[in-house]
Tab-separated table of C-alpha atoms in Angstrom:
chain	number	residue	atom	x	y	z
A	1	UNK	CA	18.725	-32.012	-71.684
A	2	UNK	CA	16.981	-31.499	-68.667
A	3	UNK	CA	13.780	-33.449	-67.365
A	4	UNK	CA	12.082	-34.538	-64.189
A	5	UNK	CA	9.942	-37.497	-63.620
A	6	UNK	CA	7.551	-37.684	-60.773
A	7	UNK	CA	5.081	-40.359	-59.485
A	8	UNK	CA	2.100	-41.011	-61.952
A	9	UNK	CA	-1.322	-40.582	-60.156
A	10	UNK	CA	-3.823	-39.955	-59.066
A	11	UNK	CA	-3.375	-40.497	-55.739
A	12	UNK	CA	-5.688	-41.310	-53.544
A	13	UNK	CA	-5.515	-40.921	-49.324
A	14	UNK	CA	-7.568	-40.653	-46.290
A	15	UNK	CA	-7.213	-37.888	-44.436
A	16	UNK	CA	-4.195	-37.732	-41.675
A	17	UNK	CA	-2.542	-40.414	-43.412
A	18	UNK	CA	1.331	-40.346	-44.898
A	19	UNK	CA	2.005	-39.036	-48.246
A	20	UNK	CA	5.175	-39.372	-50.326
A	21	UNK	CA	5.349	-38.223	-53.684
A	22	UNK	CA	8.056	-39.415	-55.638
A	23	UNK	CA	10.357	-37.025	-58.245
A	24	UNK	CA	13.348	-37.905	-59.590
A	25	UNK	CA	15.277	-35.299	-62.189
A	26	UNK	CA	18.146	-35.408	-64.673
A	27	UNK	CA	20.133	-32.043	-65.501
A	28	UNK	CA	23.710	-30.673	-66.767
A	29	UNK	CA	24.678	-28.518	-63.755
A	30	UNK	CA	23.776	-27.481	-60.524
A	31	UNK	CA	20.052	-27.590	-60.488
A	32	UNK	CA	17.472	-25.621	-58.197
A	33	UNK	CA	14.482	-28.095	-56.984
A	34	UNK	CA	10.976	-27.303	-56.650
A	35	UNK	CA	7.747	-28.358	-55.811
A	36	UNK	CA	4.469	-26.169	-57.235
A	37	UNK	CA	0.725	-26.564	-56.266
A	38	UNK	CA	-2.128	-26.293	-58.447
A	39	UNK	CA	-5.586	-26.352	-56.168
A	40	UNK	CA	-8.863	-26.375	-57.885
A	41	UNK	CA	-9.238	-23.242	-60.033
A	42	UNK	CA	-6.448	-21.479	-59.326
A	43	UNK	CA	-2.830	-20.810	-60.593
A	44	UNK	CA	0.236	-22.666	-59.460
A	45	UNK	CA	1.653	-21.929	-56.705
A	46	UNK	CA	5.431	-22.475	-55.238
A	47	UNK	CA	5.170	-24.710	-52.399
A	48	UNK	CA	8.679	-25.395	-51.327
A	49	UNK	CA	12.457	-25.655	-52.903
A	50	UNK	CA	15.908	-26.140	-52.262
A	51	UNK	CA	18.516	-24.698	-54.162
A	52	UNK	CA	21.981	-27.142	-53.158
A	53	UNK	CA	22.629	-30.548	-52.294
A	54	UNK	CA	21.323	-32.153	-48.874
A	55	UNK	CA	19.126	-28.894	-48.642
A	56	UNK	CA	15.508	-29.294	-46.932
A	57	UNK	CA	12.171	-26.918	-48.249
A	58	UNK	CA	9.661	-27.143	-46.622
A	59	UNK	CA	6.244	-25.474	-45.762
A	60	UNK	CA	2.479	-26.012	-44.426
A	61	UNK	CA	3.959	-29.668	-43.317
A	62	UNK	CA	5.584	-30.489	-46.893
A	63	UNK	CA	9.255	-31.655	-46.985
A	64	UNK	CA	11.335	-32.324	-49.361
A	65	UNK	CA	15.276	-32.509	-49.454
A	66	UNK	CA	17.608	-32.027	-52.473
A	67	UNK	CA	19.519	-35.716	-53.067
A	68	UNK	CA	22.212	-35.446	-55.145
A	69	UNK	CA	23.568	-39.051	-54.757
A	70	UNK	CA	19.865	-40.569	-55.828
A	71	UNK	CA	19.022	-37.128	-58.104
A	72	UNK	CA	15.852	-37.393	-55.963
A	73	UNK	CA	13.570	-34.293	-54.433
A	74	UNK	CA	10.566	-36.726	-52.650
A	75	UNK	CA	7.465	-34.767	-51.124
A	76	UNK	CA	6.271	-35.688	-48.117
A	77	UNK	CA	4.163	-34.982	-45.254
A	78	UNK	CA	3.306	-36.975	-42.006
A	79	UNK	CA	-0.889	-36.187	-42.040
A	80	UNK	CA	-2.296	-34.636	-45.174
A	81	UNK	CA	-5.773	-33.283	-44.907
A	82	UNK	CA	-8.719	-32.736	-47.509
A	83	UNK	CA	-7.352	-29.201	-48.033
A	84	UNK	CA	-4.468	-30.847	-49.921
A	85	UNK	CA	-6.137	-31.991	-52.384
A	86	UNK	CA	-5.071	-30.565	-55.443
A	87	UNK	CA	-2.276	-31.343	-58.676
A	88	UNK	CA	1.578	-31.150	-56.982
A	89	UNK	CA	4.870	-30.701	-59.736
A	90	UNK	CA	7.790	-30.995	-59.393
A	91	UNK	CA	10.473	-28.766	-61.146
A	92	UNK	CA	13.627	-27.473	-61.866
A	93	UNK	CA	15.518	-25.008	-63.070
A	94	UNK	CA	18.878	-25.258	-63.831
A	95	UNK	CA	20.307	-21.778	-65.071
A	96	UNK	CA	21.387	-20.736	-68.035
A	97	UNK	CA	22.993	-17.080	-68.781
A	98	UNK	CA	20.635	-16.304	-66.001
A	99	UNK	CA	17.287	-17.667	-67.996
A	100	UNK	CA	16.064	-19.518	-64.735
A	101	UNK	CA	13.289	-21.248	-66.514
A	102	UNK	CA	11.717	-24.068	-65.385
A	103	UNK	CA	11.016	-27.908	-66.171
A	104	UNK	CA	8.619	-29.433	-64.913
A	105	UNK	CA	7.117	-33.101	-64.386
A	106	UNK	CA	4.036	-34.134	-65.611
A	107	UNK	CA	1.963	-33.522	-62.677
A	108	UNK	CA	0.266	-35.650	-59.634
A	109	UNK	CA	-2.704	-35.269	-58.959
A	110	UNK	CA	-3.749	-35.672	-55.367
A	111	UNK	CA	-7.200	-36.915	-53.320
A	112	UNK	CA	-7.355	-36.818	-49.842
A	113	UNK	CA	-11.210	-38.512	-48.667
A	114	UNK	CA	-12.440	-37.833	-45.021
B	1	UNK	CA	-1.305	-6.813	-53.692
B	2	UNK	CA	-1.366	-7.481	-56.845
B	3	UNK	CA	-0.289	-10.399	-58.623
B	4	UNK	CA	0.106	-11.656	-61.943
B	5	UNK	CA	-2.833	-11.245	-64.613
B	6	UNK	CA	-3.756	-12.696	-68.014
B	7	UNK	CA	-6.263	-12.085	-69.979
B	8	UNK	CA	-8.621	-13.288	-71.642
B	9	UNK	CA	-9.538	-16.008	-69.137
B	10	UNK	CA	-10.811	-18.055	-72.270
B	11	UNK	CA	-10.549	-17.400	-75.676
B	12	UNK	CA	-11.823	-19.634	-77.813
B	13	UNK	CA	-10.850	-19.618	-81.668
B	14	UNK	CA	-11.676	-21.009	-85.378
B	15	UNK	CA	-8.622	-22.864	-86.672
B	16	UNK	CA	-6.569	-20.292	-88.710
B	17	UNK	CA	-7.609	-17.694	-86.800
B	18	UNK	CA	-5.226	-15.459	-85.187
B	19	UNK	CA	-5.245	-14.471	-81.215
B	20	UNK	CA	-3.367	-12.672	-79.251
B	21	UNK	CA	-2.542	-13.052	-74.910
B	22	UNK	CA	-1.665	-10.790	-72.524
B	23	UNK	CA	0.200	-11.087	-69.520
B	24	UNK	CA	0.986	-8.014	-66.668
B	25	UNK	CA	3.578	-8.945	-64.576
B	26	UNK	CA	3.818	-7.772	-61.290
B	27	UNK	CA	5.015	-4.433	-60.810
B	28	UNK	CA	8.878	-4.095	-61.123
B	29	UNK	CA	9.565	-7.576	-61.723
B	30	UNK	CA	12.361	-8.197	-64.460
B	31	UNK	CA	12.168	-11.298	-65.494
B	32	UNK	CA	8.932	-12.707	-67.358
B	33	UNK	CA	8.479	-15.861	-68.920
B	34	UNK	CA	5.466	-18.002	-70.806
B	35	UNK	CA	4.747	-21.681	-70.482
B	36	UNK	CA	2.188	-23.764	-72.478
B	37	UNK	CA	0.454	-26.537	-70.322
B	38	UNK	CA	-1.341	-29.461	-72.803
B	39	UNK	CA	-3.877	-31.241	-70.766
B	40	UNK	CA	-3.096	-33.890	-68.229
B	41	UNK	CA	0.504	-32.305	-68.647
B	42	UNK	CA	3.053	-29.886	-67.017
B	43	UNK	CA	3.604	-26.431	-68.066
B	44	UNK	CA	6.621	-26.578	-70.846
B	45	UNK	CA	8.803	-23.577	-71.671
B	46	UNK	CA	7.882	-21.092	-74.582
B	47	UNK	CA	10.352	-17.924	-73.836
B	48	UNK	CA	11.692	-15.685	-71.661
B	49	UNK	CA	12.333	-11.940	-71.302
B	50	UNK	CA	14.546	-9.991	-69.102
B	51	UNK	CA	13.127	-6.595	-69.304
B	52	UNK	CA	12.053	-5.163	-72.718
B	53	UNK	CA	14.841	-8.379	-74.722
B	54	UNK	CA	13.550	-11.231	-75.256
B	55	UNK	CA	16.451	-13.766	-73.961
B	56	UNK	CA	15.418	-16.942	-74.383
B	57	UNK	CA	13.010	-18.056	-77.413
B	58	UNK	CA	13.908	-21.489	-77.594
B	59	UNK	CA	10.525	-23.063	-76.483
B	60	UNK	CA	8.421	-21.937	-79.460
B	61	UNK	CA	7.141	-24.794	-81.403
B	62	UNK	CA	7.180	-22.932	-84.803
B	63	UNK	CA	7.372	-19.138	-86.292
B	64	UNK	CA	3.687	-19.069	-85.769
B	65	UNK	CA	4.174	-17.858	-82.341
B	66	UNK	CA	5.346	-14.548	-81.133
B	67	UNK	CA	6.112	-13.182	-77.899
B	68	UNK	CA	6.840	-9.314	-77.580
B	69	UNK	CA	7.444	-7.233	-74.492
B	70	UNK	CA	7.967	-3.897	-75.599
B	71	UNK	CA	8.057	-1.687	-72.599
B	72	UNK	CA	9.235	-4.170	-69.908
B	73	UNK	CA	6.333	-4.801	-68.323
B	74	UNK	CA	3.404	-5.945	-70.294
B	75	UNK	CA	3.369	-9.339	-72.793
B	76	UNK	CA	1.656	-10.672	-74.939
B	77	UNK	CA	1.823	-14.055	-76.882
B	78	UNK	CA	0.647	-14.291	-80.255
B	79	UNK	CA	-0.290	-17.111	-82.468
B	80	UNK	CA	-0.725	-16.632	-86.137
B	81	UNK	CA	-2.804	-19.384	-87.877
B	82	UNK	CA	-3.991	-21.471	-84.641
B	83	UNK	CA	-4.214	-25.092	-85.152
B	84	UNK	CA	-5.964	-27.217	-82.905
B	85	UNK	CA	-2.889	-28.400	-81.410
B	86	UNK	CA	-2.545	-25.117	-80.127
B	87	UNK	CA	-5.286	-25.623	-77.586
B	88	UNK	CA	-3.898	-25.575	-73.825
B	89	UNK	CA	-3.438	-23.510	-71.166
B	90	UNK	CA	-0.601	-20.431	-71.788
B	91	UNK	CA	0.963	-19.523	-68.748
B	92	UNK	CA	2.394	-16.483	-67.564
B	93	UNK	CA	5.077	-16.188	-65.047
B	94	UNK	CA	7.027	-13.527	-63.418
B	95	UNK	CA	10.158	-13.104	-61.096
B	96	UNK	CA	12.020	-9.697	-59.712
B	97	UNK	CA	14.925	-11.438	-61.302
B	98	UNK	CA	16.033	-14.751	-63.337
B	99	UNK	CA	17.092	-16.963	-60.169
B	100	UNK	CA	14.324	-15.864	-57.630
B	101	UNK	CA	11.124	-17.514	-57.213
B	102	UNK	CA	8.648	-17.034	-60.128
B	103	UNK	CA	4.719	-16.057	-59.752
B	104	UNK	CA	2.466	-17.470	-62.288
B	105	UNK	CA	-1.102	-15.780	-63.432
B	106	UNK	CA	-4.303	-18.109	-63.576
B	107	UNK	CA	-3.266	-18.377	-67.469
B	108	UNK	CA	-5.108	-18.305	-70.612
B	109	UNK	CA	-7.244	-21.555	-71.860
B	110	UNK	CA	-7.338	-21.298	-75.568
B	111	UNK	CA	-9.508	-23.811	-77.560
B	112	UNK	CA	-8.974	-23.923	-81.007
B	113	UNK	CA	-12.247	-25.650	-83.175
């Protein structure tokens, strides 16, 4: 079946430094990527995702590009800032008679100090 | 405007008790689906409905649960019997159809005692 693993936190940063958050998945077909956001009380939120091989999401400074070679989808960003705090997953969905439902990893949660 | 909403917020419950969550998807949006997120965890599939069928039921962890979506718009999510390890958040998510980007609601914390 289909999983994802991602980096185990939490993670802990200063502010402007680099962030990479690992994710690595395993699925039957031709899998959709993403990452979601969770900030402090609130609901997640889709932050970026790529849909085919060597494809690049990105958004407010996050990257991430679809490796099919290394079944990879890292999260980065060159200078995170306190507002980034919050819990990052990544997901997939890999579609099935159209039920694009997701899978997702077990979460990282993210601290970014001044 | 508006996005997804469940309610209650919180519902807390006596083990055996029944309860009963409701999503509203945002308007015209096909495709809903519910997730359950344990603590410390990531949300995990329940079921999934593409307008008024229910498509997917795969994710429920026993006949205790019950998902319904009657009209096409409005869900709701019931448990019969709660046990405690029922207790976790119950997300709702929504998408205009099955392959484009879903919108979740806050969710629904349920604490079973």
């Amino acid at each position: 079946g289909n999983s994802v693993t991602q980096m185990e936190g939490p993670v802990t940063l200063s502010e402007e430094a680099f962030l990479t958050i690992n994710c690595t998945y395993t699925a039957t077909g031709y899998p959709s990527l993403f990452w979601y956001v969770q900030y402090p009380g609130e609901g997640l939120q889709l932050l970026l995702k790529a849909t085919k091989a060597d494809d690049k999401g990105s958004n407010k400074g996050f990257e991430a590009t679809y490796r099919k070679e290394t079944t990879s989808f890292h999260l980065e960003k060159g200078s995170v800032q306190v507002s980034d705090s919050a819990v990052y997953f990544c997901a997939l969905s890999d579609s099935n008679f159209g039920n694009e439902k997701l899978t997702f990893g077990t979460g990282t949660r993210l601290t970014i100090i001044p | 405007g508006a996005g997804v909403s469940q309610s209650p917020r919180y519902k807390v419950a006596k083990r055996g008790q029944d309860v009963a969550l409701r999503c509203d998807p945002i308007s015209g949006h096909v495709s809903l689906f519910w997730y359950q997120q344990a603590l410390g965890q990531g949300p995990e599939f329940l079921t999934y409905f593409q307008n008024e069928a229910q498509l997917d039921k795969s994710g429920l962890p026993s006949d205790r649960f019950f998902a319904e979506r009657p009209e096409g718009s409005v869900s709701t999510l019931k448990i019969q019997r709660t046990q405690q390890e029922d207790s976790a958040v119950y997300l709702c998510a929504s998408s205009y159809q099955g392959r484009d980007t879903q919108y979740f609601g806050p969710g629904t914390r349920l604490t079973v005692l």
